[in-house]
Tab-separated table of C-alpha atoms in Angstrom:
chain	number	residue	atom	x	y	z
A	1	UNK	CA	-10.341	-6.370	-19.239
A	2	UNK	CA	-8.448	-8.422	-21.848
A	3	UNK	CA	-9.605	-6.038	-24.594
A	4	UNK	CA	-8.261	-2.929	-22.855
A	5	UNK	CA	-5.429	-1.253	-24.769
A	6	UNK	CA	-3.121	-0.587	-21.854
A	7	UNK	CA	-0.676	1.495	-23.898
A	8	UNK	CA	-3.454	3.752	-25.135
A	9	UNK	CA	-4.860	4.036	-21.630
A	10	UNK	CA	-1.427	4.994	-20.293
A	11	UNK	CA	-1.053	7.589	-23.060
A	12	UNK	CA	-4.401	9.181	-22.240
A	13	UNK	CA	-3.655	9.160	-18.530
A	14	UNK	CA	-0.297	10.809	-19.132
A	15	UNK	CA	-2.022	13.583	-21.075
A	16	UNK	CA	-4.417	14.082	-18.181
A	17	UNK	CA	-1.532	14.107	-15.684
A	18	UNK	CA	0.299	16.814	-17.636
A	19	UNK	CA	-2.755	19.085	-17.611
A	20	UNK	CA	-3.480	18.365	-13.949
A	21	UNK	CA	0.156	18.994	-12.985
A	22	UNK	CA	0.018	22.501	-14.390
A	23	UNK	CA	-3.106	23.232	-12.356
A	24	UNK	CA	-1.683	21.662	-9.187
A	25	UNK	CA	1.637	23.472	-9.415
A	26	UNK	CA	-0.037	26.834	-10.052
A	27	UNK	CA	-2.003	26.329	-6.840
A	28	UNK	CA	0.861	25.131	-4.659
A	29	UNK	CA	0.310	21.371	-4.774
A	30	UNK	CA	2.894	18.644	-5.505
A	31	UNK	CA	5.167	19.773	-2.670
A	32	UNK	CA	7.693	17.270	-1.305
A	33	UNK	CA	7.334	15.666	2.112
A	34	UNK	CA	10.785	14.075	1.843
A	35	UNK	CA	12.512	11.148	3.508
A	36	UNK	CA	13.103	11.265	7.248
A	37	UNK	CA	15.677	9.712	9.560
A	38	UNK	CA	13.852	6.605	10.824
A	39	UNK	CA	11.906	4.597	8.207
A	40	UNK	CA	9.591	1.620	8.419
A	41	UNK	CA	8.131	-0.498	5.647
A	42	UNK	CA	4.334	-0.853	5.782
A	43	UNK	CA	3.145	-3.574	3.405
A	44	UNK	CA	-0.622	-3.502	2.877
A	45	UNK	CA	-2.671	-6.641	2.101
A	46	UNK	CA	-0.017	-8.607	0.256
A	47	UNK	CA	-1.750	-11.736	1.516
A	48	UNK	CA	-2.830	-14.737	-0.533
A	49	UNK	CA	-6.395	-13.550	-1.154
A	50	UNK	CA	-4.910	-10.579	-3.039
A	51	UNK	CA	-1.648	-11.962	-4.419
A	52	UNK	CA	-2.779	-15.366	-5.723
A	53	UNK	CA	-5.354	-16.227	-8.430
A	54	UNK	CA	-8.888	-17.427	-7.795
A	55	UNK	CA	-10.202	-14.997	-5.172
A	56	UNK	CA	-12.611	-12.055	-5.594
A	57	UNK	CA	-9.807	-9.858	-4.244
A	58	UNK	CA	-7.133	-11.151	-6.651
A	59	UNK	CA	-5.106	-8.323	-8.192
A	60	UNK	CA	-3.276	-8.001	-11.517
A	61	UNK	CA	-1.240	-11.207	-11.530
A	62	UNK	CA	1.313	-10.118	-14.115
A	63	UNK	CA	2.221	-7.041	-12.108
A	64	UNK	CA	2.049	-8.996	-8.852
A	65	UNK	CA	4.458	-11.707	-9.972
A	66	UNK	CA	6.828	-9.563	-12.021
A	67	UNK	CA	6.903	-6.214	-10.215
A	68	UNK	CA	5.261	-6.126	-6.785
A	69	UNK	CA	6.668	-9.317	-5.255
A	70	UNK	CA	10.204	-8.808	-6.665
A	71	UNK	CA	10.072	-5.170	-5.532
A	72	UNK	CA	8.978	-6.221	-2.054
A	73	UNK	CA	11.793	-8.754	-1.893
A	74	UNK	CA	14.319	-5.993	-2.602
A	75	UNK	CA	12.761	-3.705	0.011
A	76	UNK	CA	12.609	-6.463	2.624
A	77	UNK	CA	16.225	-7.363	1.998
A	78	UNK	CA	17.288	-3.740	2.543
A	79	UNK	CA	15.154	-3.394	5.684
A	80	UNK	CA	16.457	-6.630	7.160
A	81	UNK	CA	20.077	-5.814	6.385
A	82	UNK	CA	19.804	-2.398	8.032
A	83	UNK	CA	17.479	-3.096	10.949
A	84	UNK	CA	14.492	-1.073	9.731
A	85	UNK	CA	11.057	-2.066	11.109
A	86	UNK	CA	8.679	-3.991	8.861
A	87	UNK	CA	4.913	-4.155	9.390
A	88	UNK	CA	2.938	-6.622	7.286
A	89	UNK	CA	-0.757	-5.689	7.158
A	90	UNK	CA	-3.576	-8.078	6.312
A	91	UNK	CA	-7.373	-8.138	6.530
A	92	UNK	CA	-9.814	-10.772	7.792
A	93	UNK	CA	-13.149	-11.032	9.576
A	94	UNK	CA	-14.378	-13.352	12.296
A	95	UNK	CA	-18.152	-13.080	11.826
A	96	UNK	CA	-18.733	-13.332	8.085
A	97	UNK	CA	-22.386	-14.365	8.035
A	98	UNK	CA	-24.051	-11.495	6.164
A	99	UNK	CA	-27.308	-12.201	7.968
A	100	UNK	CA	-25.781	-12.111	11.444
A	101	UNK	CA	-27.171	-9.526	13.860
A	102	UNK	CA	-23.610	-8.666	14.920
A	103	UNK	CA	-20.461	-8.702	12.804
A	104	UNK	CA	-16.971	-7.221	12.642
A	105	UNK	CA	-17.451	-6.326	8.956
A	106	UNK	CA	-19.195	-3.033	9.663
A	107	UNK	CA	-21.357	-2.394	6.591
A	108	UNK	CA	-18.503	-2.908	4.139
A	109	UNK	CA	-19.879	-6.314	3.098
A	110	UNK	CA	-22.814	-4.466	1.537
A	111	UNK	CA	-20.397	-2.989	-1.009
A	112	UNK	CA	-17.612	-5.535	-1.511
A	113	UNK	CA	-17.151	-9.259	-0.730
A	114	UNK	CA	-15.168	-8.902	2.512
A	115	UNK	CA	-17.152	-11.878	3.809
A	116	UNK	CA	-14.914	-14.196	1.754
A	117	UNK	CA	-11.849	-13.308	3.845
A	118	UNK	CA	-12.748	-15.429	6.841
A	119	UNK	CA	-10.412	-15.391	9.827
A	120	UNK	CA	-10.917	-19.147	10.186
A	121	UNK	CA	-9.197	-19.748	6.824
A	122	UNK	CA	-5.703	-18.577	7.652
A	123	UNK	CA	-4.368	-19.361	4.191
A	124	UNK	CA	-6.517	-16.576	2.734
A	125	UNK	CA	-5.161	-13.801	4.923
A	126	UNK	CA	-1.648	-15.167	5.463
A	127	UNK	CA	1.086	-13.014	3.953
A	128	UNK	CA	2.313	-14.404	0.635
A	129	UNK	CA	5.061	-16.964	1.290
A	130	UNK	CA	7.393	-15.214	-1.186
A	131	UNK	CA	7.552	-12.234	1.175
A	132	UNK	CA	6.662	-13.979	4.424
A	133	UNK	CA	7.427	-12.213	7.726
A	134	UNK	CA	10.510	-13.302	9.611
A	135	UNK	CA	11.198	-13.133	13.329
A	136	UNK	CA	11.134	-9.547	14.547
A	137	UNK	CA	8.616	-8.338	11.953
A	138	UNK	CA	5.039	-7.525	12.934
A	139	UNK	CA	1.834	-8.709	11.278
A	140	UNK	CA	-1.117	-6.382	11.828
A	141	UNK	CA	-4.720	-7.447	11.261
A	142	UNK	CA	-7.050	-4.668	10.125
A	143	UNK	CA	-10.789	-4.497	9.481
A	144	UNK	CA	-11.017	-1.291	7.454
A	145	UNK	CA	-9.333	0.115	4.358
A	146	UNK	CA	-6.737	2.181	6.209
A	147	UNK	CA	-4.013	0.369	8.120
A	148	UNK	CA	-4.325	3.126	10.747
A	149	UNK	CA	-8.119	3.072	11.243
A	150	UNK	CA	-8.859	1.399	14.558
A	151	UNK	CA	-5.455	-0.297	14.785
A	152	UNK	CA	-2.295	-0.023	16.839
A	153	UNK	CA	-0.148	1.024	13.852
A	154	UNK	CA	0.456	4.689	14.757
A	155	UNK	CA	1.331	3.767	18.344
A	156	UNK	CA	3.795	1.089	17.268
A	157	UNK	CA	5.478	3.428	14.808
A	158	UNK	CA	5.790	6.248	17.347
A	159	UNK	CA	7.055	3.905	20.064
A	160	UNK	CA	9.854	2.935	17.692
A	161	UNK	CA	10.625	6.566	16.746
A	162	UNK	CA	9.583	6.043	13.122
A	163	UNK	CA	9.102	9.256	11.141
A	164	UNK	CA	8.858	7.852	7.594
A	165	UNK	CA	6.680	5.065	6.195
A	166	UNK	CA	7.381	3.370	2.879
A	167	UNK	CA	3.990	2.042	1.801
A	168	UNK	CA	3.528	-0.875	-0.578
A	169	UNK	CA	0.743	-3.303	-1.433
A	170	UNK	CA	-2.807	-3.347	-2.748
A	171	UNK	CA	-5.043	-1.810	-3.713
A	172	UNK	CA	-3.883	1.578	-4.941
A	173	UNK	CA	-7.411	2.978	-4.988
A	174	UNK	CA	-8.424	1.801	-1.509
A	175	UNK	CA	-6.281	0.312	1.253
A	176	UNK	CA	-2.937	1.693	0.078
A	177	UNK	CA	-4.372	5.138	-0.615
A	178	UNK	CA	-6.246	5.307	2.699
A	179	UNK	CA	-3.164	4.177	4.612
A	180	UNK	CA	-1.093	6.923	2.998
A	181	UNK	CA	-3.774	9.571	3.596
A	182	UNK	CA	-4.038	8.654	7.273
A	183	UNK	CA	-0.275	8.329	7.580
A	184	UNK	CA	0.486	11.897	6.565
A	185	UNK	CA	-2.457	13.164	8.629
A	186	UNK	CA	-0.933	11.414	11.657
A	187	UNK	CA	2.401	13.144	11.107
A	188	UNK	CA	4.456	10.532	9.239
A	189	UNK	CA	6.443	11.224	6.088
A	190	UNK	CA	4.622	9.085	3.535
A	191	UNK	CA	6.406	7.440	0.618
A	192	UNK	CA	4.517	5.385	-1.975
A	193	UNK	CA	6.797	2.792	-3.565
A	194	UNK	CA	5.883	2.945	-7.239
A	195	UNK	CA	6.470	-0.574	-8.565
A	196	UNK	CA	5.337	-2.279	-5.358
A	197	UNK	CA	1.738	-1.003	-5.463
A	198	UNK	CA	-1.017	-2.741	-7.432
A	199	UNK	CA	-4.736	-2.981	-8.113
A	200	UNK	CA	-7.294	-4.990	-10.077
A	201	UNK	CA	-8.340	-2.345	-12.584
A	202	UNK	CA	-6.207	-0.978	-15.459
A	203	UNK	CA	-5.252	2.639	-14.876
A	204	UNK	CA	-6.081	2.612	-11.162
A	205	UNK	CA	-2.460	2.452	-10.053
A	206	UNK	CA	-1.215	5.201	-12.370
A	207	UNK	CA	-4.021	7.616	-11.499
A	208	UNK	CA	-3.855	7.050	-7.757
A	209	UNK	CA	-0.075	7.349	-7.602
A	210	UNK	CA	-0.273	10.605	-9.529
A	211	UNK	CA	-2.908	11.996	-7.183
A	212	UNK	CA	-1.114	10.730	-4.063
A	213	UNK	CA	2.071	12.427	-5.244
A	214	UNK	CA	0.170	15.672	-5.634
A	215	UNK	CA	-1.560	15.646	-2.240
A	216	UNK	CA	-0.624	12.951	0.263
A	217	UNK	CA	2.931	11.649	-0.152
A	218	UNK	CA	5.940	11.302	-2.395
A	219	UNK	CA	6.128	8.573	-5.039
A	220	UNK	CA	9.543	6.944	-5.387
A	221	UNK	CA	10.809	3.906	-7.261
A	222	UNK	CA	11.866	0.696	-5.555
A	223	UNK	CA	15.501	1.420	-6.366
A	224	UNK	CA	15.297	4.924	-4.870
A	225	UNK	CA	13.743	3.513	-1.703
A	226	UNK	CA	16.318	0.735	-1.453
A	227	UNK	CA	19.121	3.307	-1.762
A	228	UNK	CA	17.485	5.325	1.019
A	229	UNK	CA	17.099	2.266	3.259
A	230	UNK	CA	20.737	1.367	2.717
A	231	UNK	CA	22.084	4.840	3.495
A	232	UNK	CA	19.670	6.502	5.943
A	233	UNK	CA	21.461	5.280	9.065
A	234	UNK	CA	24.706	6.871	7.986
A	235	UNK	CA	23.010	10.052	6.829
A	236	UNK	CA	21.027	10.340	10.047
A	237	UNK	CA	24.102	9.800	12.192
A	238	UNK	CA	26.036	12.438	10.254
A	239	UNK	CA	23.233	14.957	10.730
A	240	UNK	CA	23.131	14.506	14.510
């Protein structure tokens, strides 16, 4: 990966996006879902196994340290100042013996090393201390890519009258994408927070955010989302 010319890759991807945008727009794609009146922040897998070096799941550390974590800190600050719900999502498994006759890993361990994220080692699946949950925030443990699949997430959001989810985390090509896809299918306005989403592979974030923006949610910058979080209460009250 060190030999990849990231600037050239970005240039080629941008060319592809421009061509794809013309096709999408001609066919009625790239519509806007928009911000709603009651947001929640859903942070996907920003736990140590993904955010720190030395794990098979480790993501791009430069982006993690210089964009994703600082972006999350801004979003958390805005949510906490304005009373918006925050759900931290992580992943771990209790029966990680690949030869066991029964396991909570499904068959996913036959494709990727989910067996390394053992529930017994809390440090692996604990949310990164730089963005650690505070009292009143919820930590959700999932077993699948989507934060909605087989979890209580949709019920919690609906019980708290949430209509908009701001989704951050890793990885763009899997858990973040699947969470956004299921989120809009379940009736939530889905917002992907551009600088707060990462991956392991060069180009994966840019391509997935482009495709998400065309089909499954709106992509907005951290600053745009922070402005929304800081003003939505007043805007919602004025509209009622």
